[in-house]
XYZ file of C-alpha atoms in Angstrom:
551
model
C -41.511 86.889 -12.127
C -38.538 85.023 -10.741
C -39.479 81.856 -8.837
C -37.219 80.599 -6.089
C -37.498 77.050 -4.913
C -35.836 75.193 -2.106
C -35.583 71.418 -2.160
C -34.012 69.378 0.604
C -33.206 65.666 0.618
C -31.313 64.044 3.471
C -29.908 60.559 3.191
C -28.502 59.030 6.343
C -27.010 55.647 6.878
C -24.691 54.047 9.426
C -22.252 51.185 9.524
C -23.206 48.350 11.853
C -20.587 45.877 12.923
C -21.331 42.218 12.464
C -19.780 39.343 14.299
C -17.804 37.008 12.019
C -19.693 33.821 12.629
C -19.527 31.073 10.082
C -23.208 30.248 9.570
C -25.325 28.419 7.084
C -29.068 28.880 6.418
C -31.750 26.515 7.587
C -33.119 24.087 5.043
C -36.644 25.513 5.344
C -35.655 29.079 4.370
C -37.627 30.961 1.701
C -35.645 30.885 -1.526
C -37.888 32.871 -3.925
C -39.946 36.044 -3.896
C -41.771 36.700 -7.159
C -39.248 36.175 -9.934
C -36.211 36.798 -7.675
C -34.063 34.116 -6.053
C -33.086 34.744 -2.423
C -29.600 33.392 -1.729
C -27.475 33.297 1.406
C -26.141 35.491 3.031
C -29.515 37.204 2.449
C -32.721 35.787 3.872
C -36.227 36.690 4.981
C -36.277 35.223 8.501
C -33.853 34.716 11.428
C -31.491 31.807 10.869
C -31.726 32.261 7.113
C -29.429 35.269 6.718
C -25.792 35.679 7.748
C -25.197 35.699 11.502
C -28.645 37.293 12.053
C -27.194 40.610 10.779
C -30.210 42.783 9.971
C -28.349 44.197 6.955
C -29.064 40.903 5.175
C -32.703 40.686 6.322
C -35.089 41.172 3.365
C -38.880 41.240 3.282
C -41.158 39.588 0.746
C -44.472 41.546 0.816
C -47.962 40.494 -0.225
C -47.336 41.671 -3.784
C -44.302 39.317 -3.963
C -41.897 42.210 -4.084
C -38.594 41.779 -2.302
C -37.783 44.780 -0.091
C -34.624 46.030 1.596
C -35.622 48.118 4.585
C -38.906 49.952 4.073
C -38.021 52.051 1.005
C -36.123 49.972 -1.528
C -37.478 47.283 -3.844
C -34.725 44.751 -4.628
C -34.307 43.976 -8.324
C -31.014 42.044 -8.296
C -28.471 40.532 -5.868
C -24.951 39.535 -6.904
C -22.454 37.370 -4.997
C -19.766 39.992 -5.648
C -21.329 42.410 -3.139
C -23.856 44.441 -5.155
C -27.539 44.934 -4.314
C -29.628 46.675 -7.005
C -32.740 48.446 -5.748
C -35.315 50.934 -7.043
C -34.792 54.457 -5.619
C -37.613 57.022 -5.413
C -37.315 60.428 -7.102
C -37.445 63.513 -4.880
C -38.979 66.694 -6.296
C -40.158 70.235 -5.553
C -42.962 71.893 -7.631
C -44.519 75.400 -7.941
C -47.764 76.616 -9.468
C -48.004 79.060 -12.340
C -47.808 82.033 -9.982
C -44.571 80.669 -8.564
C -46.016 79.655 -5.263
C -44.771 76.556 -3.498
C -47.085 73.762 -4.566
C -45.838 70.361 -3.485
C -42.660 68.530 -2.541
C -41.551 64.987 -1.841
C -38.337 63.961 -0.103
C -36.939 60.802 1.480
C -34.676 59.803 4.346
C -32.804 56.527 3.956
C -31.128 54.171 6.437
C -28.788 51.676 4.747
C -27.714 49.733 7.848
C -24.438 47.966 6.967
C -24.599 48.811 3.242
C -23.119 51.707 1.251
C -23.881 53.602 -1.948
C -21.846 52.404 -4.909
C -19.622 54.578 -7.071
C -21.632 53.235 -9.979
C -24.430 55.693 -9.086
C -24.799 59.250 -10.373
C -26.306 62.030 -8.274
C -28.647 63.688 -10.787
C -30.545 67.005 -10.775
C -33.143 67.793 -13.453
C -34.385 71.413 -13.775
C -33.295 74.896 -14.802
C -31.881 77.598 -12.566
C -31.806 74.998 -9.797
C -29.199 74.834 -7.068
C -28.064 71.663 -5.354
C -25.382 71.110 -2.786
C -23.648 68.589 -5.050
C -24.302 70.099 -8.506
C -25.679 73.239 -10.201
C -26.949 74.217 -13.611
C -28.151 77.706 -14.813
C -28.297 77.593 -18.588
C -31.126 76.547 -20.914
C -31.304 72.917 -21.963
C -29.507 71.657 -25.088
C -29.978 68.587 -27.234
C -31.488 65.397 -25.888
C -29.512 62.420 -24.566
C -26.787 64.038 -22.425
C -27.126 65.180 -18.821
C -24.167 67.604 -19.055
C -25.240 70.711 -17.156
C -27.771 72.159 -19.593
C -31.119 71.629 -17.898
C -29.720 68.501 -16.297
C -26.527 67.878 -14.323
C -25.071 65.062 -12.325
C -21.913 64.056 -10.458
C -20.183 60.931 -9.215
C -21.029 59.627 -5.762
C -18.001 58.831 -3.629
C -18.206 56.390 -0.749
C -18.665 56.355 2.113
C -21.450 58.944 2.144
C -23.672 58.763 5.200
C -25.926 61.740 4.362
C -26.998 63.853 1.405
C -28.439 67.395 1.454
C -29.140 69.559 -1.588
C -31.092 72.765 -2.452
C -32.709 73.853 -5.738
C -33.750 77.292 -7.115
C -35.926 77.569 -10.238
C -37.944 80.183 -12.165
C -38.490 78.526 -15.559
C -40.214 75.217 -14.990
C -42.813 73.947 -12.542
C -40.684 71.186 -10.943
C -37.116 70.203 -10.228
C -36.057 66.619 -9.571
C -33.130 65.079 -7.701
C -32.262 61.400 -7.426
C -29.503 58.790 -7.299
C -29.438 56.500 -10.343
C -27.155 53.769 -11.614
C -24.802 55.124 -14.250
C -26.201 54.545 -17.731
C -29.801 53.990 -16.543
C -31.016 57.585 -17.171
C -30.771 59.434 -20.510
C -31.945 63.028 -20.305
C -34.650 64.308 -22.665
C -35.185 68.108 -22.349
C -38.549 68.051 -24.122
C -40.011 65.516 -21.692
C -37.969 65.381 -18.502
C -38.089 69.099 -17.647
C -41.881 68.957 -17.578
C -42.716 65.873 -15.575
C -39.683 63.551 -15.826
C -41.898 61.361 -18.044
C -43.851 60.409 -14.935
C -40.957 58.210 -13.762
C -41.022 57.993 -9.978
C -38.061 55.680 -9.317
C -34.740 54.650 -10.830
C -32.368 51.677 -10.273
C -29.588 52.312 -7.776
C -26.599 50.151 -6.702
C -25.717 49.459 -3.060
C -22.607 47.657 -1.796
C -22.776 44.935 0.861
C -20.035 42.924 2.558
C -19.364 40.438 5.344
C -18.276 42.031 8.634
C -15.954 45.003 8.934
C -12.583 43.273 8.537
C -10.446 42.772 5.429
C -9.550 39.303 4.177
C -6.135 39.592 5.808
C -7.642 40.605 9.149
C -10.329 37.913 9.085
C -7.814 35.168 8.167
C -9.149 31.683 8.938
C -12.342 33.165 10.401
C -13.447 34.182 6.911
C -16.383 32.159 5.610
C -14.717 32.097 2.177
C -12.484 29.241 1.079
C -14.778 26.567 2.503
C -15.700 25.057 -0.842
C -13.614 26.132 -3.837
C -14.100 29.828 -3.027
C -11.747 32.671 -2.115
C -11.916 36.019 -0.313
C -11.551 39.562 -1.690
C -11.825 42.939 0.020
C -15.115 44.772 -0.428
C -15.429 47.913 -2.560
C -17.115 49.534 0.462
C -13.721 49.884 2.140
C -14.896 47.695 5.022
C -15.568 43.971 5.190
C -14.990 41.340 2.507
C -16.836 39.287 -0.101
C -16.400 35.796 -1.515
C -16.106 34.513 -5.055
C -15.793 31.068 -6.626
C -12.405 30.002 -7.904
C -11.824 29.969 -11.648
C -13.559 26.973 -13.184
C -16.272 26.831 -10.473
C -19.709 28.431 -10.094
C -22.377 28.601 -7.399
C -22.867 30.411 -4.092
C -19.372 31.036 -2.630
C -20.856 31.716 0.825
C -22.117 28.135 1.176
C -20.139 24.972 1.864
C -22.939 22.600 0.882
C -23.832 21.117 -2.497
C -25.172 24.564 -3.427
C -21.733 26.119 -3.033
C -19.083 26.486 -5.728
C -19.249 23.463 -8.024
C -17.022 22.453 -10.917
C -18.050 23.844 -14.303
C -18.076 21.306 -17.115
C -16.718 23.594 -19.814
C -17.142 20.828 -22.378
C -20.956 20.888 -22.057
C -21.698 24.331 -20.558
C -23.402 26.863 -22.842
C -22.226 29.796 -20.702
C -18.641 28.887 -19.775
C -17.541 27.419 -23.088
C -14.238 25.758 -23.879
C -12.023 27.085 -26.659
C -11.102 23.775 -28.281
C -11.454 24.058 -32.055
C -12.951 20.565 -32.169
C -15.565 20.024 -29.401
C -14.843 16.297 -29.456
C -11.324 16.937 -28.130
C -12.542 18.726 -24.953
C -11.908 16.884 -21.677
C -13.269 18.316 -18.420
C -11.107 18.498 -15.279
C -11.859 19.776 -11.773
C -11.667 23.530 -12.146
C -10.771 23.513 -15.829
C -10.493 21.565 -19.074
C -7.984 20.580 -21.731
C -8.037 19.670 -25.428
C -6.901 16.087 -26.080
C -5.507 15.273 -29.494
C -5.420 11.735 -30.816
C -2.181 9.844 -31.339
C 0.021 11.354 -34.029
C -1.384 14.848 -33.554
C -0.376 17.760 -31.333
C -2.308 20.749 -29.974
C -1.613 24.125 -31.569
C -2.146 26.492 -28.617
C -2.602 29.456 -30.970
C -5.644 28.055 -32.733
C -6.456 25.359 -30.109
C -6.700 22.840 -32.938
C -5.001 19.483 -33.439
C -2.334 19.276 -36.119
C -0.426 16.287 -37.441
C 2.998 15.905 -35.878
C 5.935 16.671 -38.150
C 8.855 14.290 -37.774
C 11.948 16.287 -38.704
C 15.604 15.376 -38.224
C 15.494 16.580 -34.643
C 12.559 14.279 -33.871
C 14.222 11.327 -35.627
C 17.483 11.930 -33.755
C 15.577 12.160 -30.473
C 13.790 8.896 -31.238
C 17.085 7.139 -32.066
C 18.651 8.442 -28.857
C 15.713 7.310 -26.749
C 15.731 3.902 -28.458
C 19.481 3.497 -27.875
C 19.110 4.424 -24.202
C 16.227 1.980 -23.889
C 18.385 -0.818 -25.352
C 21.202 0.039 -22.923
C 18.723 -0.047 -20.051
C 17.437 -3.451 -21.119
C 20.990 -4.803 -21.464
C 21.899 -3.408 -18.035
C 18.810 -4.996 -16.468
C 19.599 -8.355 -18.100
C 23.223 -8.189 -16.877
C 22.106 -7.317 -13.373
C 19.648 -10.182 -13.396
C 22.298 -12.619 -14.683
C 24.777 -11.352 -12.085
C 22.195 -11.778 -9.341
C 21.419 -15.303 -10.549
C 25.137 -16.142 -10.721
C 25.700 -14.818 -7.193
C 22.717 -16.816 -5.967
C 24.077 -19.982 -7.565
C 27.560 -19.301 -6.133
C 26.156 -18.773 -2.630
C 24.231 -22.008 -2.930
C 27.411 -23.762 -4.097
C 29.412 -22.464 -1.114
C 26.574 -23.389 1.241
C 26.669 -26.977 -0.015
C 30.495 -27.185 0.028
C 30.620 -25.834 3.576
C 28.269 -28.518 4.874
C 25.070 -26.475 4.940
C 22.872 -29.452 4.133
C 24.485 -31.505 6.861
C 24.067 -28.626 9.374
C 20.374 -28.200 8.608
C 19.857 -31.959 8.873
C 21.673 -32.118 12.224
C 19.817 -29.089 13.620
C 16.462 -30.679 12.750
C 17.509 -34.000 14.260
C 16.601 -35.401 17.640
C 17.927 -33.504 20.614
C 19.000 -30.380 18.659
C 15.642 -28.894 17.704
C 15.730 -26.494 20.653
C 19.297 -25.276 20.120
C 19.348 -21.471 19.762
C 21.618 -21.444 16.740
C 21.055 -19.291 13.638
C 22.177 -19.675 10.044
C 22.904 -16.202 8.614
C 22.943 -15.129 4.970
C 25.891 -13.523 3.189
C 23.809 -10.382 2.569
C 23.038 -10.180 6.284
C 26.732 -10.398 7.162
C 27.631 -7.650 4.664
C 24.999 -5.331 6.104
C 26.075 -6.126 9.676
C 29.744 -5.245 8.988
C 28.995 -2.406 6.502
C 30.614 -4.339 3.681
C 33.435 -5.686 5.935
C 34.593 -2.120 6.608
C 38.128 -1.964 8.036
C 36.867 0.354 10.765
C 34.820 -2.569 12.127
C 37.839 -4.880 12.569
C 38.209 -5.980 16.200
C 41.333 -8.099 15.708
C 43.431 -10.068 13.230
C 45.530 -13.199 13.588
C 46.827 -16.237 11.810
C 43.400 -17.872 11.853
C 41.506 -14.925 10.349
C 39.867 -11.555 11.058
C 37.196 -10.650 13.606
C 34.704 -7.890 12.745
C 32.219 -6.011 14.862
C 28.705 -6.419 13.456
C 25.248 -4.989 14.138
C 22.288 -7.281 13.404
C 18.837 -6.008 12.257
C 17.563 -6.211 15.865
C 20.439 -3.799 16.838
C 22.247 -6.483 18.816
C 26.072 -6.304 18.576
C 28.025 -9.449 17.643
C 31.572 -10.512 16.754
C 31.923 -12.092 13.288
C 34.996 -14.245 12.634
C 36.128 -14.649 9.026
C 38.683 -17.480 8.628
C 41.545 -17.335 6.126
C 41.645 -20.962 4.996
C 39.340 -23.941 5.089
C 39.973 -27.676 4.631
C 37.136 -29.006 2.478
C 37.978 -32.566 3.533
C 37.258 -31.685 7.170
C 33.778 -30.187 6.618
C 32.107 -33.014 8.475
C 34.269 -32.472 11.561
C 33.794 -28.693 11.257
C 30.009 -28.993 11.288
C 30.181 -31.396 14.204
C 32.413 -29.032 16.213
C 30.121 -26.062 15.407
C 27.129 -27.973 16.745
C 28.980 -28.977 19.908
C 30.246 -25.431 20.527
C 26.740 -24.015 19.979
C 25.491 -26.128 22.911
C 28.070 -24.762 25.368
C 26.348 -22.430 27.817
C 28.934 -21.377 30.364
C 29.302 -17.867 31.788
C 33.081 -17.951 31.197
C 32.927 -19.230 27.588
C 32.076 -16.955 24.637
C 28.707 -18.040 23.226
C 28.581 -19.186 19.567
C 25.349 -17.699 18.157
C 25.408 -18.955 14.595
C 27.273 -19.154 11.304
C 27.130 -18.196 7.630
C 27.983 -20.889 5.069
C 27.197 -18.920 1.865
C 30.754 -17.520 1.621
C 33.915 -19.187 0.359
C 35.026 -19.765 3.927
C 32.451 -20.123 6.754
C 31.761 -17.151 9.039
C 31.185 -17.727 12.765
C 29.020 -15.322 14.769
C 29.834 -14.955 18.508
C 28.481 -12.833 21.306
C 30.251 -9.475 21.557
C 32.457 -8.942 24.645
C 32.996 -5.257 25.298
C 36.174 -4.881 27.432
C 38.928 -6.168 25.149
C 41.328 -9.078 25.753
C 43.227 -10.066 28.880
C 46.414 -9.363 26.923
C 45.289 -5.774 26.256
C 44.935 -5.194 29.982
C 48.310 -6.772 30.809
C 50.562 -5.619 27.979
C 48.580 -3.650 25.389
C 46.595 -0.458 24.908
C 44.589 -0.949 28.086
C 47.503 -1.836 30.386
C 47.209 1.472 32.211
C 43.906 0.276 33.686
C 46.083 -1.887 36.029
C 44.094 -4.930 37.089
C 44.259 -5.591 40.812
C 45.731 -8.828 42.146
C 42.275 -9.804 43.317
C 40.908 -9.380 39.790
C 43.839 -11.285 38.277
C 43.350 -14.210 40.637
C 39.599 -14.252 39.965
C 40.261 -14.240 36.210
C 42.662 -17.166 36.601
C 40.065 -19.100 38.597
C 37.369 -18.350 35.964
C 39.662 -19.531 33.151
C 40.502 -22.706 35.030
C 36.842 -23.376 35.748
C 35.846 -22.909 32.125
C 38.646 -25.241 30.915
C 37.648 -27.842 33.487
C 34.070 -27.587 32.181
C 35.219 -28.024 28.577
C 37.465 -31.000 29.442
C 35.174 -32.819 31.818
C 31.574 -31.553 31.870
C 30.726 -30.827 28.236
C 28.572 -33.389 26.400
C 31.619 -34.067 24.245
C 34.903 -33.068 25.923
C 36.741 -30.241 24.168
C 40.466 -29.431 24.326
C 41.036 -25.763 23.526
C 44.740 -26.144 22.521
C 45.262 -22.367 22.182
C 44.758 -20.905 25.641
C 46.575 -17.559 25.851
C 45.861 -14.103 27.174
C 44.925 -12.867 23.679
C 42.148 -15.463 23.562
C 40.714 -14.499 26.948
C 38.111 -11.721 26.682
C 36.858 -9.505 29.521
C 33.372 -8.039 29.765
C 32.276 -4.784 31.414
C 32.440 -6.500 34.834
C 35.986 -7.787 34.132
C 34.594 -11.326 33.923
C 36.757 -13.715 31.889
C 35.377 -15.428 28.791
C 37.392 -18.014 26.888
C 37.256 -17.462 23.121
C 38.767 -18.583 19.787
C 38.237 -22.317 19.448
C 39.933 -22.392 16.043
C 42.510 -24.920 17.155
C 40.251 -26.935 19.481
C 39.822 -30.699 19.221
C 36.900 -32.889 20.239
C 37.685 -36.036 22.240
C 35.608 -38.979 20.969
C 33.507 -40.588 23.680
C 35.233 -43.959 23.231
C 38.745 -42.545 23.833
C 40.318 -41.578 27.125
C 43.442 -39.950 25.668
C 44.212 -37.756 22.662
C 47.617 -36.790 21.365
C 47.970 -33.144 20.401
C 50.694 -30.657 19.657
C 52.075 -28.328 22.312
C 50.648 -24.821 21.841
C 52.301 -21.521 22.681
C 50.300 -19.914 25.486
C 51.729 -16.422 24.822
């Protein structure tokens, strides 16, 4: 008698979309069920699993078995996105007369999870027909499920339902089930009869975070918070996290339970490859092998070997030593040159009456004078090394440069050509007197530098050129009005009258000419260049002087 059997199993699951919310479990969450550890993003109560997505909600029953949904017992959870569960076997059986006897089938809902390609869809029985696989020949040797009494096929994802049908006339039962590849070895003598009374097999499910790829999630991904990185899920939707190389822990957590540095030098799982354990040195995310002095690391064997000093090494050592000697000599020369320059500046400062100037400035009545003593280095920086492009004018007495001080104020720096060392006392005295002149029509003397061979005088900068430039020179086309010319003449006369009669010590300019009269932006006259001036002693009413060319 030919027995016909029909066996139907339907597996249905759907993809649920989860909101990408960066969450962390509560501290009071259940962390164990029986001998299994429950780790985030899975949990057994709201607030303990990722974003309250029911796909990650597990149940720990009274028998301390961890369940996914209502059908699957969880046996293992990996951070890489795999959930291993026990899957029930479906079957159809007939009695000896070939009448339908009993059947058992299951419907599954996987929520946001998917079947893994690591599973095999397996049918055990003869002359049985399934929608995914068939077999019609007698069974062969034990150990292989290759179509003889047993057949199976790969499971592609995503599958959201399964339906198969079996026909049999040789054996009482046929069996169909999903099983992890390598977890079922067919035995024709035992499995065709009662499948060795096995009612469930391990099966692999895939899980992931959300429904976006790493690229789509971007900064909203919960990976990368603590030495972890993102990778796209094998499900084809969503992503998973993994610790960076050299770290271990839960990559979905940012706390102390997240990815932590592995000490490869002491770990029994993640071992170093140094030939000598004593040379291992741990680093954050890695390690290195440290050889003692005189030895080098052979990266092929990861062992330390004595350094060999060949001609190339000796030549390199000689070259480095020679360069080091040259560097030392250069540093010594620079230091000696700096010391010599310092001594020379100090010598010039003394020769130019620096000590006398400091003493006079600190004396009675001059402590409040706004007069500065500048350094040679400061003058070089202000004039950009006495750049010719900063020259404002040249004459028989010297050269005037435009300078910019550290506070960005603009000044005029006069560098004389010659100096009479025998007249240093008078020079210092005249500088002090000129520094006290505060008249709107006289160029203000701001300070001096005595560290150079000839003293440098620093004046206020007047922006509009000389009176001569406006009358005869490059600015003559500006054509001063008669009113302006008369006002300039009055201002010059007033300033000279002040110098001759009102200054604390009367001063005779002796070189009044249009080239020594400066004009500011308001065409206000300012008398400048006191190089040929003379002071009239207080006890004298007359002073003989040479006639000067007024130009």
